[in-house]
Amino acid sequence: MKSLPLYIFIAVSITGFSQNPDLPTDFLSKEFHKQRRQQLRENMPPNSVAVFFANAVRNRANDVEYAYHQDPDFYYLTGYKEPDAVLLIFKDKQTSTTGTAYDEIIFVQPRNALAEMWTGRRLGDAGVREQLGFELSFNNKEFKKYNIDFSKFDEVLFHEFQNDVRNDPRDSSDLYDLVNQFKAKANFQEKTGLTLSVEPQRNNLNALKLGSIMDGLRGIKTPEELELIQRAVRISCQGQVEVMKAMKPGMSEREVQGIHEFIFKKYQAEDLGYGSIVGGGHNGCILHYIENYKPSITNKELVLMDLGAEYHGYTADITRTIPASGKFSPEQKQIYDIVLNAQQSAIDAIKPGVTFQQISKIARDIVNIGLKDLGIIQNESEGTRYYPHGLSHHLGLDVHDRGDYGELKENMVITVEPGIYIPDDSNCDKKWLGIAVRIEDDVLVTKDGHELLSGSAPRTTREIEAMMKLPSVLDNFILPSIEKKK
Ligand code: GLY
Ligand code: MN
Ligand code: MN
């Protein structure tokens, strides 16, 4: 074949023609992952090694697996999205038998034309070097033979095993085997007592420390991570906006869920950060209600919608509560405004140095006083009955993300999510029964304050009612009946 003229070569390079047209271009960069591994190394104790395993493939039923999702720590450190892999990170340089120095090594599933035809492309060990920037990578079949003396390290760090991984007997280097091969190499003893989860034969095995090191790293977001979180948040806000415009009494919880999730997909979010919660009326009182079975939401009911698009691994976590009719009843508005006031007051207090506990107390005190003023509780200590969950958690690769829960620090991303839920069997005036309100926003802690990331989804009752009056792109989306003709 003739070689390309130089001008074509240059044009291809500049315009990025060489990009794989099957893939987005805004994944975390390999430099990000490499830098995160280096950061981990700097936080590891002297003379130690950290061992990470890819997430397990989980079976849904028969021969159908759940869609694969990488373990967030593994993804954070590697960018690798496939199963059956193990990563070793060494505090200090190691020397191979051939004299090469290395301080990290990854074992990944091999290329396999037949398997790839059925279940998708694989990077293989060469792809991991080329695309993820590892210098040393091997086929996972090599792990068994990999000669490593774990006893020479002062500490071998790993996450506690749950022993809930299936063995595929046709594959001698799947996750089940990799874990067992590690256990044999490290002389890991299974737990025998009720209290100790790891009973090391030697005392250099540590299944606890890695969690707190990873909390410290993942709790503070880098600029690249913030880009992706902000995108996930903007997508999720747009889902809330479009539902507000499209909502009509008589819609099912499932249809509302579907509108949100269609918007997520329309903006290329590949996943959900957690099961979508759409609770009409008293279903909103079930905090993690993901059944979404109610066929018809009535015009007197609120709809509590807690959904998060996951974009390139990072998730949003946003809740809006709206009236199906487009207008809050006086009772709904009274409850709503207590929750909003609690939320806004907590958000206003966010800045570095303030603690999670302090902002939680601000919100809880306002909810308690509000419930007492309305006569729903008699004294403020009863408030937890109607506000039974925490205010905030870290947000990132996990919806309940890793992070420290002491003082807020710059570049943490947290949720602020007070709620009031009044189930039907509550001991209060029946006009309040079935009202459930949660308002949840995603907030970045900045150098001297905070930034509300999810402000583009209306939050006040006035803003919500105004948004619900606007026309929807779905107003003319009318499908034919699929009922059988009698
Ligand atoms: N969506 C789960 C939560 O708000 O924590
Ligand atoms: Mn949340
Ligand atoms: Mn939520």
XYZ file of C-alpha atoms in Angstrom, residues 36-427:
392
model
C -3.981 8.646 41.404
C -1.827 5.526 41.713
C 1.140 7.707 42.575
C -0.936 9.551 45.167
C -1.965 6.227 46.688
C 1.668 5.116 46.761
C 2.622 8.254 48.647
C -0.054 7.500 51.247
C 0.945 3.859 51.714
C 2.983 2.806 54.740
C 6.689 1.972 54.321
C 7.584 -1.304 52.614
C 3.996 -2.181 51.645
C 2.002 -3.455 48.673
C -1.667 -2.740 47.910
C -3.714 -5.369 46.077
C -6.979 -4.532 44.292
C -9.382 -6.829 42.463
C -11.827 -5.987 39.683
C -15.524 -6.274 40.495
C -17.242 -9.630 40.098
C -19.549 -10.473 37.209
C -22.971 -10.961 38.827
C -25.560 -13.385 37.549
C -29.097 -12.081 37.044
C -30.742 -15.381 36.145
C -29.872 -18.453 34.134
C -27.396 -17.334 31.453
C -28.007 -13.596 31.788
C -25.548 -11.487 33.800
C -26.165 -8.032 35.251
C -24.505 -5.325 33.169
C -20.905 -5.263 34.306
C -19.828 -2.370 36.509
C -16.234 -1.977 37.567
C -15.298 -1.673 41.229
C -14.949 2.105 41.777
C -11.533 1.894 43.487
C -10.258 -0.263 40.638
C -11.676 2.123 38.053
C -10.243 5.156 39.844
C -6.774 3.662 39.811
C -6.804 2.091 36.340
C -9.632 3.165 34.017
C -10.058 -0.548 33.255
C -13.704 -1.510 32.690
C -13.455 -5.293 32.378
C -13.708 -8.109 34.935
C -11.168 -10.703 36.137
C -8.238 -8.417 36.814
C -5.860 -7.780 39.683
C -3.719 -4.722 40.361
C -0.643 -4.557 42.589
C 0.804 -1.242 43.666
C 4.120 -1.234 45.479
C 5.338 1.468 47.787
C 8.906 0.944 46.572
C 10.457 -0.105 43.285
C 10.657 -3.850 42.749
C 13.113 -5.584 40.441
C 12.053 -8.296 38.033
C 14.140 -11.404 37.333
C 15.323 -9.678 34.160
C 16.442 -6.653 36.125
C 13.605 -4.250 35.193
C 12.398 -1.930 37.938
C 8.642 -1.510 38.452
C 6.267 -0.284 41.134
C 2.917 -1.434 39.746
C 1.638 -4.369 37.776
C -1.762 -5.308 36.391
C -3.090 -8.694 35.282
C -6.083 -8.543 32.926
C -8.314 -10.905 30.999
C -6.743 -12.071 27.727
C -7.904 -11.214 24.227
C -10.108 -13.989 22.856
C -11.714 -13.632 19.427
C -14.588 -15.991 20.138
C -15.419 -14.539 23.544
C -15.146 -11.011 22.170
C -17.590 -11.862 19.400
C -20.166 -12.816 22.045
C -19.568 -10.476 24.936
C -17.572 -7.533 23.673
C -14.133 -6.198 22.989
C -11.287 -6.666 25.444
C -8.189 -4.564 25.884
C -5.882 -7.443 26.729
C -2.477 -6.855 28.287
C -1.155 -4.974 25.235
C -4.228 -2.715 25.114
C -3.781 -1.927 28.785
C -0.222 -0.768 28.086
C -1.203 1.234 25.003
C -4.485 2.744 26.140
C -4.286 2.892 29.913
C -0.591 3.698 30.157
C 0.595 0.783 32.289
C 4.221 -0.162 31.777
C 3.873 -3.682 33.095
C 0.765 -5.722 32.332
C 0.121 -9.420 31.896
C -2.554 -11.833 30.924
C -4.365 -12.899 34.129
C -3.306 -16.522 33.542
C 0.195 -15.367 34.498
C -0.883 -14.340 37.986
C -0.745 -17.886 39.307
C 2.877 -18.189 38.171
C 3.829 -14.690 39.266
C 6.580 -15.175 41.782
C 6.068 -12.795 44.654
C 7.009 -13.186 48.286
C 4.341 -11.266 50.188
C 6.088 -12.077 53.481
C 8.869 -9.624 52.669
C 6.488 -6.649 52.983
C 5.783 -5.010 56.312
C 2.171 -4.615 55.180
C 0.004 -6.228 52.494
C -3.064 -4.010 52.033
C -6.313 -5.207 50.460
C -10.059 -4.841 50.886
C -11.726 -7.437 53.022
C -13.068 -10.368 51.003
C -16.798 -11.003 51.030
C -16.388 -14.520 49.611
C -19.418 -14.023 47.384
C -17.803 -14.601 43.990
C -18.881 -17.453 41.731
C -16.335 -19.781 40.198
C -16.606 -20.313 36.465
C -15.125 -23.829 36.166
C -14.318 -23.239 32.476
C -12.018 -20.328 33.348
C -8.992 -20.980 35.531
C -8.157 -17.284 35.946
C -11.492 -15.653 36.659
C -11.930 -13.458 39.731
C -12.613 -16.460 41.954
C -9.285 -17.984 40.969
C -7.352 -14.715 41.159
C -8.593 -14.124 44.700
C -7.717 -17.655 45.754
C -4.317 -17.428 44.104
C -3.650 -14.237 46.045
C -4.817 -15.828 49.295
C -2.439 -18.741 48.740
C 0.501 -16.479 47.879
C -0.140 -14.217 50.870
C -0.875 -17.105 53.212
C -4.263 -15.623 54.040
C -6.281 -17.550 56.619
C -10.075 -17.499 56.313
C -11.863 -16.151 59.339
C -12.809 -18.642 61.960
C -14.091 -16.402 64.763
C -17.035 -14.069 64.965
C -15.142 -10.886 65.652
C -12.030 -10.953 63.516
C -12.687 -10.809 59.816
C -9.063 -11.511 58.981
C -6.955 -13.761 61.087
C -3.559 -13.376 59.519
C -1.151 -16.162 60.077
C 1.511 -13.528 59.781
C 0.609 -10.097 60.954
C 1.438 -8.180 57.793
C -2.019 -8.637 56.191
C -4.202 -5.573 56.584
C -7.773 -5.497 55.308
C -8.689 -2.217 56.982
C -6.099 0.417 56.188
C -6.668 0.558 52.439
C -10.252 1.741 52.938
C -9.236 4.791 54.899
C -6.418 5.653 52.475
C -8.856 5.426 49.552
C -11.402 7.524 51.504
C -8.809 10.263 51.799
C -8.005 10.178 48.076
C -11.470 9.769 46.601
C -13.138 12.246 48.935
C -11.256 15.152 47.349
C -12.112 15.541 43.675
C -9.620 16.552 40.985
C -10.564 18.941 38.145
C -11.062 16.002 35.746
C -13.450 14.329 38.149
C -15.340 17.571 38.722
C -15.911 17.894 34.969
C -17.595 14.501 34.869
C -19.589 15.018 38.071
C -20.834 18.356 36.789
C -21.911 16.742 33.552
C -23.759 13.970 35.400
C -25.445 16.641 37.529
C -26.454 18.802 34.559
C -27.920 15.770 32.809
C -29.880 14.773 35.905
C -31.172 18.319 36.403
C -32.408 18.301 32.828
C -34.270 15.080 33.590
C -36.036 16.831 36.475
C -36.839 19.853 34.290
C -38.281 17.764 31.466
C -40.433 15.750 33.873
C -41.725 18.929 35.488
C -42.856 20.107 32.054
C -44.294 16.743 31.026
C -45.990 15.706 34.298
C -49.739 15.097 34.136
C -52.025 13.433 36.703
C -52.634 9.859 35.600
C -49.037 9.219 34.612
C -47.511 6.092 36.092
C -44.428 6.113 38.304
C -42.775 3.968 35.622
C -43.418 6.535 32.888
C -41.953 9.308 35.032
C -38.913 7.096 35.644
C -38.702 6.433 31.909
C -38.697 10.135 31.023
C -35.803 10.813 33.395
C -33.846 7.834 32.152
C -34.496 8.636 28.492
C -33.105 12.135 29.074
C -30.047 10.577 30.736
C -29.457 8.387 27.702
C -30.143 11.234 25.304
C -27.162 12.989 26.898
C -25.046 9.830 26.688
C -25.070 8.872 30.370
C -24.297 5.176 30.230
C -25.769 4.161 33.543
C -27.693 5.082 36.682
C -25.821 5.730 39.906
C -28.531 3.800 41.810
C -32.027 2.478 41.240
C -34.346 5.327 40.245
C -36.770 6.329 42.994
C -40.146 7.646 41.818
C -42.726 7.664 44.602
C -46.231 8.978 43.994
C -48.135 10.031 47.151
C -47.386 7.874 50.182
C -44.832 5.824 48.207
C -42.524 8.796 48.700
C -42.356 7.801 52.387
C -40.362 4.685 51.420
C -36.888 6.159 51.372
C -35.358 3.900 48.736
C -38.560 3.068 46.847
C -37.459 1.628 43.510
C -40.474 -0.542 42.652
C -42.148 2.333 40.799
C -45.255 0.205 40.167
C -48.054 2.724 40.790
C -50.002 2.825 37.519
C -51.618 6.215 37.973
C -50.489 9.163 40.109
C -53.508 11.255 41.145
C -53.791 15.018 40.908
C -53.736 15.378 44.714
C -50.420 13.612 45.119
C -46.831 14.725 45.262
C -44.223 12.840 43.279
C -40.842 12.349 44.937
C -38.163 11.759 42.297
C -34.626 10.816 43.398
C -32.493 9.938 40.384
C -28.895 10.191 39.287
C -27.374 9.790 35.862
C -23.990 8.110 35.871
C -21.645 9.625 33.318
C -18.303 7.900 32.708
C -18.478 6.401 36.176
C -19.511 9.527 38.112
C -23.020 9.903 39.416
C -25.347 12.699 40.385
C -27.872 12.302 43.213
C -30.742 14.764 42.949
C -34.234 14.742 44.401
C -37.129 16.961 43.484
C -40.648 16.672 44.833
C -43.401 18.058 42.642
C -47.226 18.168 42.720
C -48.744 15.968 39.993
C -51.366 18.665 39.357
C -48.776 21.401 38.867
C -49.866 23.203 42.043
C -48.906 22.437 45.676
C -51.797 22.208 48.146
C -51.449 24.482 51.218
C -50.415 21.505 53.403
C -47.906 20.240 50.832
C -46.429 23.719 50.543
C -46.085 24.098 54.317
C -44.119 20.867 54.582
C -42.131 21.674 51.451
C -41.064 25.065 52.752
C -39.770 23.606 56.025
C -37.615 21.148 54.069
C -36.400 23.853 51.701
C -35.541 26.183 54.568
C -33.639 23.381 56.319
C -31.789 22.556 53.126
C -30.929 26.130 52.185
C -29.719 26.941 55.697
C -27.436 23.894 55.667
C -26.126 24.761 52.192
C -25.472 28.362 53.272
C -23.190 27.085 56.047
C -20.994 24.941 53.773
C -17.340 25.926 53.654
C -14.021 24.299 54.495
C -13.604 23.643 58.202
C -17.321 23.263 58.948
C -18.183 19.684 59.922
C -20.752 17.293 58.479
C -22.222 17.151 61.950
C -22.709 20.925 62.088
C -24.605 21.178 58.813
C -26.717 18.166 59.775
C -27.709 19.843 63.016
C -28.678 23.063 61.239
C -31.102 21.167 58.985
C -32.461 18.886 61.701
C -33.179 21.748 64.093
C -35.201 23.567 61.432
C -37.183 20.436 60.563
C -37.899 19.732 64.238
C -39.074 23.268 64.967
C -41.190 23.289 61.792
C -42.897 19.997 62.634
C -43.607 21.214 66.165
C -45.030 24.522 64.925
C -47.438 22.612 62.684
C -48.459 20.360 65.603
C -47.191 17.230 63.852
C -44.888 16.468 66.778
C -45.261 17.583 70.375
C -41.604 17.950 71.211
C -38.563 18.298 69.025
C -37.003 14.961 69.984
C -39.753 13.210 68.012
C -38.532 14.701 64.725
C -36.489 11.678 63.651
C -39.758 9.780 63.165
C -40.493 12.002 60.168
C -36.895 12.757 59.149
C -35.186 9.411 59.706
C -32.022 9.743 57.596
C -28.783 11.703 57.422
C -28.311 15.019 55.640
C -25.232 14.511 53.518
C -22.872 12.065 51.926
C -19.954 12.254 49.543
C -20.759 11.873 45.865
C -18.538 10.597 43.072
C -17.887 7.188 41.544
C -20.245 5.800 44.169
C -23.481 7.530 45.037
C -22.528 7.118 48.684
C -18.949 7.850 47.859
C -15.779 7.257 49.751
C -14.596 10.198 51.803
C -13.887 11.399 55.310
C -16.840 12.504 57.400
C -15.180 15.043 59.681
C -14.511 18.539 58.412
C -15.517 19.687 54.956
C -12.574 20.348 52.665
C -12.101 22.157 49.384
C -13.117 20.030 46.367
C -15.321 17.640 48.253
C -18.659 17.060 46.530
C -21.518 16.283 48.875
C -25.274 15.995 48.822
C -27.598 18.021 51.036
C -30.891 16.188 51.373
C -33.293 16.817 54.223
C -36.772 15.340 54.019
C -40.074 15.010 55.837
C -42.133 11.854 55.352
C -45.544 11.419 56.982
C -46.754 7.842 56.476
C -50.467 7.002 56.506
C -50.332 5.485 59.989
C -48.846 8.595 61.622
C -50.297 9.979 64.805
